CSV table of C-alpha atoms in Angstrom, one decimal:
chain,number,residue,atom,x,y,z
A,1,MET,CA,36.5,-72.0,-4.1
A,2,ARG,CA,37.3,-68.2,-2.8
A,3,THR,CA,40.8,-68.9,-4.4
A,4,TRP,CA,39.2,-69.7,-7.6
A,5,MET,CA,36.8,-66.9,-7.6
A,6,SER,CA,39.4,-64.2,-7.0
A,7,TRP,CA,41.7,-65.6,-9.8
A,8,ILE,CA,38.9,-65.7,-12.2
A,9,VAL,CA,38.0,-62.2,-11.8
A,10,VAL,CA,41.8,-61.1,-11.7
A,11,VAL,CA,43.3,-62.9,-14.4
A,12,PRO,CA,41.5,-61.3,-17.4
A,13,PHE,CA,42.1,-57.8,-16.5
A,14,ALA,CA,45.8,-58.7,-15.8
A,15,ALA,CA,46.2,-60.1,-19.3
A,16,TRP,CA,44.2,-57.2,-20.7
A,17,ALA,CA,47.0,-54.7,-19.1
A,18,VAL,CA,49.7,-56.8,-20.2
A,19,VAL,CA,48.4,-56.7,-23.9
A,20,ARG,CA,47.4,-53.1,-23.9
A,21,LEU,CA,51.0,-52.1,-22.6
A,22,SER,CA,53.0,-54.4,-24.6
A,23,GLY,CA,52.9,-52.4,-28.0
A,24,PHE,CA,51.6,-55.4,-29.6
A,25,GLU,CA,48.0,-55.2,-31.1
A,26,PRO,CA,46.5,-58.8,-31.7
A,27,ASP,CA,44.0,-59.3,-34.4
A,28,TRP,CA,40.3,-59.6,-34.1
A,29,PRO,CA,38.6,-59.9,-31.4
A,30,TRP,CA,41.1,-57.8,-29.4
A,31,VAL,CA,40.8,-54.8,-31.8
A,32,PRO,CA,37.2,-54.0,-31.2
A,33,VAL,CA,37.6,-55.2,-27.5
A,34,VAL,CA,40.3,-52.8,-26.6
A,35,ALA,CA,38.2,-50.0,-27.2
A,36,TYR,CA,36.8,-50.7,-23.7
A,37,THR,CA,39.9,-50.3,-21.9
A,38,PRO,CA,38.4,-47.6,-19.4
A,39,TYR,CA,35.8,-50.2,-18.5
A,40,ALA,CA,38.6,-52.8,-18.0
A,41,VAL,CA,40.2,-50.5,-15.3
A,42,GLY,CA,37.1,-50.6,-13.4
A,43,GLY,CA,37.1,-54.4,-13.8
A,44,ALA,CA,40.5,-54.5,-12.5
A,45,LEU,CA,39.6,-52.2,-9.5
A,46,ALA,CA,36.6,-54.6,-8.7
A,47,GLY,CA,39.1,-57.4,-8.7
A,48,LEU,CA,41.1,-56.0,-6.3
A,49,LEU,CA,38.3,-55.1,-3.9
A,50,LEU,CA,37.1,-58.8,-4.2
A,51,ALA,CA,40.5,-60.4,-3.3
A,52,CYS,CA,41.0,-58.1,-0.5
A,53,ALA,CA,37.6,-58.9,0.6
A,54,LEU,CA,38.3,-62.5,0.4
A,55,ARG,CA,41.7,-62.1,1.8
A,56,LYS,CA,43.6,-63.5,-1.1
A,57,TRP,CA,46.7,-61.5,-1.2
A,58,ALA,CA,48.4,-63.0,-4.1
A,59,ALA,CA,45.5,-62.4,-6.4
A,60,GLY,CA,45.2,-58.9,-4.9
A,61,THR,CA,48.5,-58.1,-5.7
A,62,VAL,CA,48.3,-59.2,-9.4
A,63,ALA,CA,45.0,-56.9,-9.3
A,64,LEU,CA,46.9,-53.9,-7.8
A,65,VAL,CA,49.5,-54.0,-10.3
A,66,SER,CA,46.9,-54.0,-13.3
A,67,VAL,CA,45.4,-51.2,-11.8
A,68,LEU,CA,48.4,-49.2,-11.3
A,69,ALA,CA,49.7,-50.1,-14.9
A,70,MET,CA,46.4,-49.0,-16.7
A,71,THR,CA,45.5,-45.8,-14.8
A,72,PRO,CA,48.2,-43.8,-16.1
A,73,VAL,CA,47.1,-44.9,-19.4
A,74,VAL,CA,43.5,-43.8,-19.0
A,75,LEU,CA,43.6,-41.1,-16.2
A,76,PRO,CA,45.1,-38.3,-18.3
A,77,ARG,CA,42.0,-38.1,-20.8
A,78,ALA,CA,40.2,-36.5,-17.9
A,79,LEU,CA,42.9,-34.0,-17.2
A,80,THR,CA,43.5,-30.8,-19.2
A,81,ASP,CA,46.7,-30.4,-21.1
A,82,GLY,CA,48.8,-27.1,-21.9
A,83,ASN,CA,48.6,-25.5,-25.2
A,84,PRO,CA,51.5,-24.3,-27.4
A,85,GLU,CA,51.9,-20.8,-27.9
A,86,ALA,CA,49.5,-20.2,-30.9
A,87,LYS,CA,48.8,-16.6,-31.9
A,88,GLY,CA,47.2,-17.2,-35.1
A,89,PRO,CA,43.5,-17.3,-36.3
A,90,ALA,CA,40.9,-19.4,-35.0
A,91,LEU,CA,39.7,-22.6,-36.9
A,92,ARG,CA,36.4,-24.1,-35.9
A,93,VAL,CA,35.8,-27.7,-36.7
A,94,LEU,CA,32.8,-29.8,-36.8
A,95,ALA,CA,32.7,-33.5,-37.6
A,96,ALA,CA,29.5,-35.8,-38.1
A,97,ASN,CA,28.8,-39.2,-39.3
A,98,LEU,CA,25.4,-39.4,-41.2
A,99,LEU,CA,24.7,-42.9,-40.8
A,100,VAL,CA,24.4,-43.8,-44.5
A,101,GLY,CA,22.9,-40.3,-45.1
A,102,ARG,CA,19.9,-40.6,-42.9
A,103,ALA,CA,20.8,-38.0,-40.2
A,104,ASP,CA,18.3,-35.4,-39.7
A,105,THR,CA,19.2,-32.5,-42.3
A,106,GLU,CA,17.4,-29.9,-40.4
A,107,GLU,CA,19.1,-30.5,-37.0
A,108,LEU,CA,22.5,-30.7,-38.7
A,109,MET,CA,21.7,-27.3,-40.4
A,110,ALA,CA,20.9,-26.0,-36.8
A,111,LEU,CA,24.1,-27.3,-35.4
A,112,VAL,CA,25.9,-25.4,-38.4
A,113,ALA,CA,24.1,-22.2,-37.4
A,114,ARG,CA,24.9,-22.7,-33.7
A,115,MET,CA,28.5,-23.7,-33.8
A,116,ARG,CA,29.5,-21.7,-36.8
A,117,PRO,CA,32.1,-23.9,-38.1
A,118,ASP,CA,34.9,-22.8,-40.6
A,119,VAL,CA,35.1,-26.6,-41.5
A,120,LEU,CA,32.5,-29.3,-41.6
A,121,THR,CA,33.5,-32.8,-42.2
A,122,LEU,CA,31.1,-35.5,-42.8
A,123,GLN,CA,31.2,-39.3,-43.1
A,124,GLU,CA,28.8,-41.9,-44.7
A,125,TYR,CA,27.8,-39.1,-47.0
A,126,THR,CA,25.3,-40.1,-49.7
A,127,PRO,CA,24.1,-38.7,-52.9
A,128,ASP,CA,20.5,-38.2,-51.0
A,129,ALA,CA,22.3,-36.4,-48.2
A,130,GLU,CA,24.1,-34.1,-50.8
A,131,ARG,CA,21.1,-33.3,-52.4
A,132,ARG,CA,19.1,-32.5,-49.0
A,133,LEU,CA,21.9,-30.4,-47.7
A,134,LYS,CA,22.0,-28.3,-51.0
A,135,GLU,CA,18.3,-27.7,-50.5
A,136,ALA,CA,18.7,-26.7,-47.1
A,137,GLY,CA,21.2,-24.1,-48.1
A,138,LEU,CA,24.4,-25.3,-46.6
A,139,ALA,CA,26.3,-23.8,-49.3
A,140,ASP,CA,25.0,-20.3,-48.2
A,141,THR,CA,27.2,-20.7,-45.0
A,142,LEU,CA,30.0,-23.0,-45.9
A,143,PRO,CA,30.3,-22.2,-49.8
A,144,HIS,CA,33.6,-24.3,-50.6
A,145,ALA,CA,33.3,-27.8,-50.6
A,146,VAL,CA,35.0,-31.0,-51.9
A,147,THR,CA,32.5,-33.8,-51.9
A,148,HIS,CA,32.7,-37.6,-52.8
A,149,PRO,CA,29.1,-38.9,-52.3
A,150,LEU,CA,28.5,-42.6,-52.4
A,151,ASN,CA,25.9,-45.0,-51.7
A,152,GLY,CA,26.5,-46.9,-48.6
A,153,VAL,CA,29.0,-46.1,-46.1
A,154,GLY,CA,31.8,-45.2,-48.2
A,155,GLY,CA,31.0,-41.5,-49.1
A,156,SER,CA,32.9,-38.4,-47.4
A,157,ALA,CA,33.0,-34.8,-47.7
A,158,VAL,CA,34.7,-31.4,-46.2
A,159,TYR,CA,33.0,-28.2,-46.4
A,160,ALA,CA,34.2,-24.8,-45.4
A,161,ARG,CA,33.8,-21.3,-45.1
A,162,TYR,CA,37.0,-20.5,-47.0
A,163,PRO,CA,38.5,-21.7,-50.1
A,164,LEU,CA,39.3,-25.3,-50.6
A,165,LYS,CA,41.7,-27.4,-53.0
A,166,GLY,CA,40.8,-30.9,-53.5
A,167,GLU,CA,43.2,-33.8,-52.7
A,168,LYS,CA,43.0,-37.5,-54.0
A,169,MET,CA,40.6,-39.1,-51.8
A,170,ILE,CA,42.1,-41.8,-49.4
A,171,LYS,CA,40.2,-44.9,-50.1
A,172,VAL,CA,40.9,-48.2,-48.6
A,173,GLY,CA,38.2,-51.0,-49.0
A,174,PRO,CA,34.8,-49.4,-49.3
A,175,PHE,CA,35.5,-46.3,-46.9
A,176,GLY,CA,36.6,-43.2,-48.6
A,177,GLN,CA,38.2,-40.2,-46.6
A,178,ALA,CA,37.9,-36.8,-48.5
A,179,ARG,CA,40.8,-34.5,-48.1
A,180,ALA,CA,41.4,-30.9,-49.1
A,181,TRP,CA,43.8,-27.9,-48.6
A,182,LEU,CA,42.0,-24.8,-46.8
A,183,THR,CA,43.5,-21.4,-47.4
A,184,HIS,CA,42.8,-19.3,-44.5
A,185,PRO,CA,42.0,-15.5,-45.1
A,186,GLU,CA,45.1,-14.9,-43.0
A,187,GLY,CA,47.3,-16.7,-45.1
A,188,ALA,CA,47.6,-20.3,-43.4
A,189,ARG,CA,47.1,-23.4,-45.5
A,190,VAL,CA,45.8,-26.4,-43.5
A,191,GLU,CA,44.8,-29.6,-45.0
A,192,ILE,CA,41.8,-31.2,-43.7
A,193,VAL,CA,41.0,-34.8,-43.6
A,194,SER,CA,37.2,-36.3,-43.3
A,195,VAL,CA,38.4,-39.5,-41.6
A,196,HIS,CA,36.3,-42.9,-41.6
A,197,PRO,CA,38.5,-46.1,-42.1
A,198,CYS,CA,36.6,-49.3,-42.0
A,199,ALA,CA,34.8,-50.4,-38.8
A,200,PRO,CA,36.8,-53.3,-37.2
A,201,LYS,CA,33.6,-55.0,-36.1
A,202,ARG,CA,34.1,-58.5,-37.6
A,203,ILE,CA,36.9,-60.8,-38.3
A,204,GLY,CA,38.7,-60.0,-41.7
A,205,ARG,CA,38.2,-56.4,-41.4
A,206,GLN,CA,41.4,-55.5,-39.6
A,207,PRO,CA,43.6,-54.8,-42.5
A,208,CYS,CA,41.1,-52.6,-44.1
A,209,TRP,CA,40.6,-50.7,-40.7
A,210,GLN,CA,44.5,-50.4,-40.2
A,211,GLY,CA,45.1,-49.4,-43.6
A,212,GLY,CA,42.7,-47.0,-43.6
A,213,LEU,CA,44.2,-45.3,-40.5
A,214,GLU,CA,48.0,-45.9,-41.5
A,215,ALA,CA,46.9,-43.9,-44.9
A,216,LEU,CA,46.2,-40.7,-43.0
A,217,PRO,CA,49.0,-38.0,-43.6
A,218,ARG,CA,51.2,-37.9,-40.6
A,219,GLY,CA,51.9,-34.5,-38.9
A,220,GLY,CA,55.1,-32.6,-38.5
A,221,ASP,CA,55.4,-30.7,-41.7
A,222,ALA,CA,52.3,-28.9,-43.1
A,223,LEU,CA,49.6,-27.8,-40.8
A,224,ARG,CA,46.9,-30.6,-40.7
A,225,VAL,CA,43.5,-31.2,-39.0
A,226,LEU,CA,41.9,-34.8,-39.1
A,227,ALA,CA,38.5,-34.8,-38.0
A,228,GLY,CA,35.6,-37.5,-38.1
A,229,ASP,CA,34.9,-41.1,-37.2
A,230,PHE,CA,38.1,-42.9,-36.7
A,231,ASN,CA,36.5,-46.1,-35.5
A,232,ALA,CA,39.2,-46.1,-33.1
A,233,THR,CA,39.8,-44.9,-29.5
A,234,LEU,CA,43.2,-43.6,-27.9
A,235,ASP,CA,43.7,-47.4,-27.0
A,236,HIS,CA,44.2,-48.7,-30.5
A,237,LEU,CA,47.8,-49.1,-31.6
A,238,PRO,CA,47.3,-47.3,-34.8
A,239,MET,CA,45.7,-44.3,-33.3
A,240,ARG,CA,48.6,-43.9,-30.8
A,241,ASP,CA,51.1,-44.1,-33.6
A,242,LEU,CA,49.1,-41.2,-35.4
A,243,LEU,CA,49.1,-39.2,-32.4
A,244,ALA,CA,52.9,-39.6,-32.0
A,245,ALA,CA,53.5,-38.7,-35.5
A,246,GLY,CA,52.5,-35.0,-34.5
A,247,TYR,CA,48.9,-34.8,-33.7
A,248,ARG,CA,46.9,-34.1,-30.3
A,249,ASP,CA,43.4,-35.1,-29.8
A,250,ALA,CA,41.1,-32.2,-29.1
A,251,ALA,CA,39.0,-34.1,-26.3
A,252,ASP,CA,41.9,-35.5,-24.6
A,253,VAL,CA,43.7,-31.9,-24.4
A,254,MET,CA,40.5,-30.2,-23.0
A,255,GLY,CA,40.2,-33.3,-20.4
A,256,ARG,CA,37.0,-34.7,-21.9
A,257,GLY,CA,38.6,-37.8,-23.3
A,258,PHE,CA,35.8,-39.9,-21.7
A,259,GLN,CA,33.0,-38.3,-23.4
A,260,ALA,CA,31.6,-41.1,-25.5
A,261,THR,CA,30.7,-40.8,-29.3
A,262,TRP,CA,29.1,-43.9,-30.1
A,263,PRO,CA,26.6,-45.1,-30.1
A,264,GLN,CA,24.2,-42.4,-29.3
A,265,GLN,CA,21.4,-43.2,-26.6
A,266,GLY,CA,18.7,-44.8,-28.2
A,267,SER,CA,20.6,-45.9,-31.3
A,268,LEU,CA,22.1,-49.4,-29.8
A,269,ASN,CA,21.3,-48.9,-26.1
A,270,ARG,CA,23.0,-52.6,-25.2
A,271,THR,CA,26.4,-51.5,-26.5
A,272,PRO,CA,28.8,-50.0,-24.0
A,273,ARG,CA,29.7,-46.4,-25.2
A,274,VAL,CA,33.1,-45.7,-26.6
A,275,THR,CA,35.1,-42.7,-27.8
A,276,ILE,CA,35.8,-43.3,-31.5
A,277,ASP,CA,34.9,-39.8,-32.9
A,278,HIS,CA,37.7,-37.4,-32.9
A,279,VAL,CA,39.4,-34.0,-34.0
A,280,LEU,CA,43.1,-34.4,-34.2
A,281,ALA,CA,45.0,-31.1,-34.5
A,282,ASP,CA,48.6,-30.4,-35.5
A,283,SER,CA,50.5,-30.4,-32.2
A,284,ARG,CA,51.5,-26.9,-33.2
A,285,MET,CA,47.7,-25.8,-32.7
A,286,ALA,CA,46.2,-24.6,-29.6
A,287,VAL,CA,42.9,-26.2,-28.6
A,288,ARG,CA,40.4,-23.9,-27.0
A,289,GLU,CA,37.3,-25.8,-26.9
A,290,PHE,CA,35.7,-29.1,-27.3
A,291,GLN,CA,32.2,-30.3,-27.3
A,292,VAL,CA,30.3,-33.9,-28.0
A,293,LEU,CA,26.8,-32.9,-29.5
A,294,SER,CA,23.7,-34.5,-30.7
A,295,LEU,CA,22.1,-35.3,-33.9
A,296,LYS,CA,18.9,-37.3,-34.5
A,297,LYS,CA,18.8,-40.3,-37.0
A,298,THR,CA,22.5,-41.1,-36.6
A,299,ASP,CA,24.2,-43.6,-34.2
A,300,HIS,CA,27.4,-41.2,-33.8
A,301,HIS,CA,27.5,-37.8,-31.8
A,302,PRO,CA,28.9,-35.2,-33.9
A,303,VAL,CA,32.2,-33.4,-32.4
A,304,PHE,CA,33.4,-30.1,-32.3
A,305,ALA,CA,36.8,-28.3,-31.5
A,306,GLU,CA,37.8,-24.8,-31.7
A,307,LEU,CA,41.6,-24.7,-32.7
A,308,ARG,CA,44.1,-21.9,-32.8
A,309,LEU,CA,46.6,-21.8,-35.5
A,310,PRO,CA,50.3,-21.1,-34.9
């Protein structure tokens, strides 16, 4: 019985480590499950402790290998990274999912006043949300906008303090991702994308989710910032591919990669919390600040980053 108990606890996390590190990403249900890899490291550690307590050394060895394999994957998220030599102007970015336009307009305006963003990206941006933000005076602070309001979850918008030139919206399935070129007063041009691919929460949604992430522009040529609800963590393969293509995750750079952004406390209390909202900055940009904020009447935490352009 003790032997079976130890293996029952150890084997699932050993299999998790193998798949996570393999470079292969199975379909549903793995795609939503892999978001909980930081929890799996804790589970593998618990298996190691149980195997040692039961003196089942074979199982303990497998558990130890699992812990040692996954720790280098997740631990760097709690450690700060260095920054490139970036001496250009600052760019302050705020991103918020409005939960089908329901988010509290007054509190969002207070966030804009407090955080003083140069760029605001909004997801699940509806015609009613656009109307309320217009009435609340958002254009007084951020007068330039490229908006694609839609009923339901597919709407998206980019607001900015500086001039914007709209690009064709990225649309895969019902989810839209607004994009625009920002011209900074000091001359830099930066493409901004309000990110929101499909959520891979049920079988059949993976092609839409993966397509939405793969349609995002790669880094390395023009300066770009991708900000919003990625419906993906740093453990998802398309997200890792995106980072390898010329971006850095602002939370990871600042050692705050474990700060969960979904769900907000009170919205889905029984769901384990994960980090799916991000600000990805061109790898030539420096990250000076990152914060996870709160906003009433939505299930996502807004995220904020202060970047410095090269």
